[in-house]
XYZ file of C-alpha atoms in Angstrom:
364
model
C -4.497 -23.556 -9.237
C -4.179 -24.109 -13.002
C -5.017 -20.686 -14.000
C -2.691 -19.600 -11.363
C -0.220 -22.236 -12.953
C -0.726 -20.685 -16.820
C -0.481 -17.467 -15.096
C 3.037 -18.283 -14.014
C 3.657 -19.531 -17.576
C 4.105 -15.414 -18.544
C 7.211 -14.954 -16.675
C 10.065 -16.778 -16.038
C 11.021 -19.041 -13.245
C 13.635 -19.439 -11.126
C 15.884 -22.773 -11.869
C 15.297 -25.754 -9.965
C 18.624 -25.719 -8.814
C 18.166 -22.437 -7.032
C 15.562 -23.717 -5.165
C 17.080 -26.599 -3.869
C 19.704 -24.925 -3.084
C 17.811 -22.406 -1.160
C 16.359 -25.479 0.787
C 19.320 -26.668 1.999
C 20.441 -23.378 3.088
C 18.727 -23.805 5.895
C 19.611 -24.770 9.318
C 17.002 -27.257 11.699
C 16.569 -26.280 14.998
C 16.139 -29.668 16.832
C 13.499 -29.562 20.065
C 11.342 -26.790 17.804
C 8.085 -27.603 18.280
C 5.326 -25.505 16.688
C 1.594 -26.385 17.742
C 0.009 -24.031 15.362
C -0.359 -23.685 11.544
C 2.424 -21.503 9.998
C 2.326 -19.451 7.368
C 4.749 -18.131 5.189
C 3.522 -14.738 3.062
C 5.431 -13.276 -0.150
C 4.741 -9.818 -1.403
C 6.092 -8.383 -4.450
C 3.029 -6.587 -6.350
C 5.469 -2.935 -6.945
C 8.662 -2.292 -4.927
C 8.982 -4.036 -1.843
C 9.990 -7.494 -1.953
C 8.665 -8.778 1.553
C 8.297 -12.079 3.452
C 6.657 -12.764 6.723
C 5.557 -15.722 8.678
C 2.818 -15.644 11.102
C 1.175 -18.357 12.769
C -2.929 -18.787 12.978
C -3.339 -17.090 16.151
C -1.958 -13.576 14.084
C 1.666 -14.052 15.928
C 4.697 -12.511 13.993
C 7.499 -14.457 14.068
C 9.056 -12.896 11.334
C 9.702 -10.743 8.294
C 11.867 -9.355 6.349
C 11.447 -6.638 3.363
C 13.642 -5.224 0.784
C 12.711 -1.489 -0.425
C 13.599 -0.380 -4.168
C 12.782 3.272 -2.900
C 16.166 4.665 -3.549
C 16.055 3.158 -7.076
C 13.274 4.545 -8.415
C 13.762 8.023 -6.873
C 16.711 8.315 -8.920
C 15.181 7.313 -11.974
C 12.014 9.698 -11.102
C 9.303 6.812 -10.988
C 8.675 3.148 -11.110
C 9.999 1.391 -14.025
C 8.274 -2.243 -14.176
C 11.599 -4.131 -15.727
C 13.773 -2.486 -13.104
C 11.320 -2.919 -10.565
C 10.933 -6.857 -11.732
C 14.936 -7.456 -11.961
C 15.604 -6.171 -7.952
C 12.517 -8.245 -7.021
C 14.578 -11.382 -8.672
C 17.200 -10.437 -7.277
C 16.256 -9.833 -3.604
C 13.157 -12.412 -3.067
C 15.679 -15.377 -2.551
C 17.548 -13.694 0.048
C 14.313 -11.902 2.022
C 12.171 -15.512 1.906
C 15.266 -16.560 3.959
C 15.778 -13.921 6.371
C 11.911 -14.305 7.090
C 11.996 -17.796 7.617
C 15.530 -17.879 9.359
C 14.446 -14.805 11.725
C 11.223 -17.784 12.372
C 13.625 -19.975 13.514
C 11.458 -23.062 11.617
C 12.322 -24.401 8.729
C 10.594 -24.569 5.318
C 9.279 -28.081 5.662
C 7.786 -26.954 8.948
C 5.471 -24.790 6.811
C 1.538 -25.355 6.825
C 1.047 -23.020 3.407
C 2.429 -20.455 1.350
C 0.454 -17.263 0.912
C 1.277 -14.982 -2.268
C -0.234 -11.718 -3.911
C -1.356 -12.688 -6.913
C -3.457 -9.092 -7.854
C -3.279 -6.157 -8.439
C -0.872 -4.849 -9.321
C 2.079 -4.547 -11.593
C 2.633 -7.541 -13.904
C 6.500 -7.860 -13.619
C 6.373 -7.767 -10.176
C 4.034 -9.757 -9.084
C 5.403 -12.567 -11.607
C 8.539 -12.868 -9.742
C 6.588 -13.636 -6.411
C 4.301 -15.985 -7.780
C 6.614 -18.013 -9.834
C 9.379 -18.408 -7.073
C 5.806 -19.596 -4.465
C 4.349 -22.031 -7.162
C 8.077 -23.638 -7.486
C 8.311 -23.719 -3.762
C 5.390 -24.939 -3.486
C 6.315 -27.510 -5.403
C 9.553 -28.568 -3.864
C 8.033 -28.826 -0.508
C 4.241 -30.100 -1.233
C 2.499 -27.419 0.479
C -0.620 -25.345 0.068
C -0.943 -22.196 -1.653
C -3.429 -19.540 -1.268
C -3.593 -16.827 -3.968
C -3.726 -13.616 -2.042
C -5.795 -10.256 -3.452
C -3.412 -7.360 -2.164
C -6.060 -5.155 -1.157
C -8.128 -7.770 1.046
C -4.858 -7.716 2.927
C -4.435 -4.284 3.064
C -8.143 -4.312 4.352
C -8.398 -7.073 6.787
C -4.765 -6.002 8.635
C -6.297 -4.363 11.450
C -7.413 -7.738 13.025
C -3.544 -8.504 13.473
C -4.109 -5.409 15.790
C -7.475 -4.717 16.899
C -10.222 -6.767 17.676
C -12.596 -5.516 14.982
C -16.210 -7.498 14.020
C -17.504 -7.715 10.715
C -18.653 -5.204 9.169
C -16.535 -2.105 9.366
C -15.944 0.272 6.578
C -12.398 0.329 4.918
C -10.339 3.227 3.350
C -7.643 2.151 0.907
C -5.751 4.591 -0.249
C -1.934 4.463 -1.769
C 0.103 5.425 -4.770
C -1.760 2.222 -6.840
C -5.099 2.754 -5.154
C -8.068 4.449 -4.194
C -11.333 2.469 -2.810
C -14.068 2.579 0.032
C -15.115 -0.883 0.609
C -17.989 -2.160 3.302
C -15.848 -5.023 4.688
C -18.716 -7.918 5.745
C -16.257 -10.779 6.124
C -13.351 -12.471 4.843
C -13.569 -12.541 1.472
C -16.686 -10.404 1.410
C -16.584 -6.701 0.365
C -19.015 -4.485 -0.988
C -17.052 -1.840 -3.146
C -18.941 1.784 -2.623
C -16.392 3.643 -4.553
C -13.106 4.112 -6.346
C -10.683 6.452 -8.117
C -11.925 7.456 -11.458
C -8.665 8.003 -12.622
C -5.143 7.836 -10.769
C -4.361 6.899 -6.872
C -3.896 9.931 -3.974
C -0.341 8.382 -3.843
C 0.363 8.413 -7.435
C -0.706 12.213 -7.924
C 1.220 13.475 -4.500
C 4.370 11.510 -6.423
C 3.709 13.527 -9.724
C 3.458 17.076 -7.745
C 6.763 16.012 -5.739
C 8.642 15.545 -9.348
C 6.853 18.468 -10.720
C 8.113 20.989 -7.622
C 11.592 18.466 -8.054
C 11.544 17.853 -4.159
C 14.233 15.113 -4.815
C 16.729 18.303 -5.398
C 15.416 20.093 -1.980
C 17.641 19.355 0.466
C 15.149 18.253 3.361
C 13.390 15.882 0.774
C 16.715 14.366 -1.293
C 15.947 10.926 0.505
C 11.872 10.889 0.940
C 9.548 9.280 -1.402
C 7.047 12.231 -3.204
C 4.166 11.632 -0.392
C 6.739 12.479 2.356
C 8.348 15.057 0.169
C 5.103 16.398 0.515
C 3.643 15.805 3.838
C 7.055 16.823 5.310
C 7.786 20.043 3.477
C 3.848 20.911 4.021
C 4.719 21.850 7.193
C 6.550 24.341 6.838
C 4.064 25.892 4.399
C 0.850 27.741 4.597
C -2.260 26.103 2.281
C -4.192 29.207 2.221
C -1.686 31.097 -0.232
C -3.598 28.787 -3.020
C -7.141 28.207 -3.199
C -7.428 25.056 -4.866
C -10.885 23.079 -4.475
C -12.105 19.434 -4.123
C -12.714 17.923 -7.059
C -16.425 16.331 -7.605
C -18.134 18.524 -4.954
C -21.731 17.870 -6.618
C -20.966 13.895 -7.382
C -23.829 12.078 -5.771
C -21.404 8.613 -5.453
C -18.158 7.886 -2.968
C -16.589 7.851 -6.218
C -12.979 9.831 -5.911
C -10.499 11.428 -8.788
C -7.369 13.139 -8.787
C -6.242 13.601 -12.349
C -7.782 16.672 -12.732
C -6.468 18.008 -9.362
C -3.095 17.565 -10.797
C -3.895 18.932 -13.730
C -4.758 22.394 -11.703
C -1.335 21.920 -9.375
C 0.721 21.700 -12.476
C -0.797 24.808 -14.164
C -0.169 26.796 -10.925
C 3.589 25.642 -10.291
C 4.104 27.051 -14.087
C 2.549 30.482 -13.412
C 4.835 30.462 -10.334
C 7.935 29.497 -11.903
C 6.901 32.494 -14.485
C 6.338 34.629 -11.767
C 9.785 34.276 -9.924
C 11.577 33.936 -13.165
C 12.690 30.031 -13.306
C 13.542 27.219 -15.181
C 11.431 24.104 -14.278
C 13.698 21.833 -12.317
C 14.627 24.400 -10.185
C 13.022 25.318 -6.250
C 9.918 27.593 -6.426
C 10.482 29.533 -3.028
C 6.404 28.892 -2.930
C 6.912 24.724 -2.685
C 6.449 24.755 0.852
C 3.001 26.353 0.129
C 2.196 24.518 -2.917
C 2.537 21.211 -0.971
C 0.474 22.734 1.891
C -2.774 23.891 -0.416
C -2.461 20.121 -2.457
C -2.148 17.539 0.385
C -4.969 19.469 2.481
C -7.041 19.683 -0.737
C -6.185 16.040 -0.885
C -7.469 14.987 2.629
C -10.423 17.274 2.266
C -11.387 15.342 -0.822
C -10.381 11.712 0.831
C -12.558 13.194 3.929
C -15.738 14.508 1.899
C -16.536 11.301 -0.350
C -15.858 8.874 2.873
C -18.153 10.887 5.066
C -20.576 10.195 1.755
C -19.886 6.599 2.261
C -20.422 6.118 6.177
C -24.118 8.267 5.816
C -25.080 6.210 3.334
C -23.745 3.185 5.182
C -25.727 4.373 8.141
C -28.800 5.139 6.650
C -29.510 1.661 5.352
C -28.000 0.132 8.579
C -24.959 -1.464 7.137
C -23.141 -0.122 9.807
C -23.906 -0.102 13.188
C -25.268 2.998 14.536
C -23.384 3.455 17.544
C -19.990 2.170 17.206
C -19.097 1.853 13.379
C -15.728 1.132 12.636
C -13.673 3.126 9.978
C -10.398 1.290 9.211
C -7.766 3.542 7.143
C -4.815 1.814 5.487
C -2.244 1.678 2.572
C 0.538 4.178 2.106
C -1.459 7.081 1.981
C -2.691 6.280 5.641
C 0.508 6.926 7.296
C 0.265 10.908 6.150
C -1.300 12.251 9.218
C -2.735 15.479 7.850
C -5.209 13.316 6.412
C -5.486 10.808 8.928
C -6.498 14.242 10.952
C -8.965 14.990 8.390
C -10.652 11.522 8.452
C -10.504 11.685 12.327
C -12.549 14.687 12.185
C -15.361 12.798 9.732
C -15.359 10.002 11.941
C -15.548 12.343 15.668
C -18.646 14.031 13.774
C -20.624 10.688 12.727
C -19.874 8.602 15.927
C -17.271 6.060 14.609
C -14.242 5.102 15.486
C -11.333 5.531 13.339
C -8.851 2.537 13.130
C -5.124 2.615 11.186
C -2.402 -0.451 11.503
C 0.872 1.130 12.275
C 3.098 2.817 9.464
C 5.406 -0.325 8.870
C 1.669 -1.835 8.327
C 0.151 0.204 6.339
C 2.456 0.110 3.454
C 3.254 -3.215 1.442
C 4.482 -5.896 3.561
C 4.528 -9.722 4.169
C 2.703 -9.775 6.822
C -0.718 -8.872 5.416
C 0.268 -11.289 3.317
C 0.353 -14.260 5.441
């Protein structure tokens, strides 16, 4: 608590005023009686500012979430200060719709969850500094929350899944295959060398400048992608799988963007265009890079669940692959995974879409 407490130090707080004055916003239901331990979760580690409570038996009783998506695709990216002024300006207002949808009232609370790490600094400064002041205010518990132990153990909200299963995060911050053995208990097996499947999809979405196509004007880059994929057909590029001869369930994707952005400039050559403008080839382009993508995602976790298997980490007949993050809600490669896990006798698991990306309930 007093690293978390110098932590908080970095960024700026919201006044004491503000808080109280959030307090007394809010209306007591008399005859409420909750039996269980309620928790309230805050998320803010990129763009969604997000709030959920959920008591200890995994029971919603609700959220609320703000999305910065339509900032940031106008301004072709992420930009931390931006990111960190619509988090202070939302997380007041989406604390209170969570709670209020509840129908309990912050005093009521048993604890306050927050994501602490990763992610990016701004953001999750804004989260932690308006928890540690409610916290505060109201004398509660807090539990520092790692964002991708949520984004791992999330499943258990839907499925009953034992310890251990092997977990699949994948999303535009991250890349890891981790053998889950309990809360708090993760053996990482491997990583992104370099950038995040979601991050390089973005970049190839700005590169082919999806946001002027008019199918894609209103889609994030990995939906850009996945959508207009469809439409395309992946064997007018042969583009290969990066780190076919790596003996690890290590995974990279720089250099796979590196070779999509070499081939969308001999295109626009080819058909006589300025970059910003529609290669009539996009549709194809999008095709070849998400399946090289979930060919790559497919090869080093198929690595990871032999090797898994071999030294009886998993259990031999009914190993449990859990898939989540952002990434996890393109079904290409959710059907490419499938495929891994139909050959090696497991059983693939993914929390539904509104799960998989970054929410307040994997936070509570």
């Amino acid at each position: 608590m007093l690293i978390l407490n110098k932590t908080a130090g970095v960024f700026s707080k919201p006044s004491k005023r503000k808080v109280y004055e959030f307090l007394r916003s809010f209306n007591i239901y008399p005859g409420t009686l909750f039996l269980h331990k309620l928790v309230l979760g805050i998320e803010t580690s990129c763009d969604d500012t997000a709030a959920a409570v959920v008591d200890e038996t995994g029971n919603v009783l609700g959220e609320a979430m703000h999305s910065q998506t339509e900032v940031h695709l106008k301004t072709g990216g992420i930009i931390p200060p931006v990111a960190q002024q619509l988090h202070r300006e939302n997380i007041q207002r989406i604390v209170q719709e969570a709670l209020s949808v509840s129908r309990i009232s912050p005093s009521e609370l048993s604890a306050i969850a927050t994501t602490i790490k990763p992610g990016l600094a701004l953001s999750l400064g804004v989260g932690l500094s308006f928890s540690l002041q409610l916290v505060d205010q109201l004398k509660k518990p807090f539990i520092p929350i790692h964002h991708m132990e949520a984004h791992a153990l999330t499943i258990r909200l839907t499925n009953k899944v034992e310890f251990p299963f092997l977990v699949l995060l994948i999303s535009g911050g991250h890349c890891l295959l981790a053998l889950v053995r309990g809360v708090s208990d993760f053996l990482l097996l491997g990583k992104s060398l370099d950038i995040a499947p979601g991050d390089m999809l973005d970049k190839v979405a700005r590169r082919l400048s999806l946001i002027r196509h008019p199918e894609c004007s209103t889609m994030s880059g990995g939906k850009a992608i996945e959508h207009l994929a469809k439409q395309g057909n992946r064997f007018h590029f042969d583009i290969k799988p990066p780190m076919q001869r790596a003996k690890n369930c290590d995974f990279s994707f720089s250099g796979l963007q590196h070779v999509i952005d070499k081939t969308i400039m001999q295109k626009e050559k080819e058909e006589g265009i300025e970059k910003g403008q529609i290669l009539s080839s996009a549709a194809d382009i999008a095709a070849a890079v998400q399946h090289t993508t979930a060919c790559h995602l497919a090869k080093r976790t198929h690595r990871a669940i032999l090797f898994c298997k071999q030294r009886n980490l998993l259990s031999q007949s009914n190993a449990v692959l859990v898939v989540s993050g952002g990434v996890a809600s393109n079904l290409y490669i959710r059907k490419a995974l499938e495929i891994v896990t139909n050959a090696t006798q497991c059983t693939l698991l993914c929390p539904p879409p509104r799960l998989c990306t970054d929410n307040g309930i994997m936070i509570a």
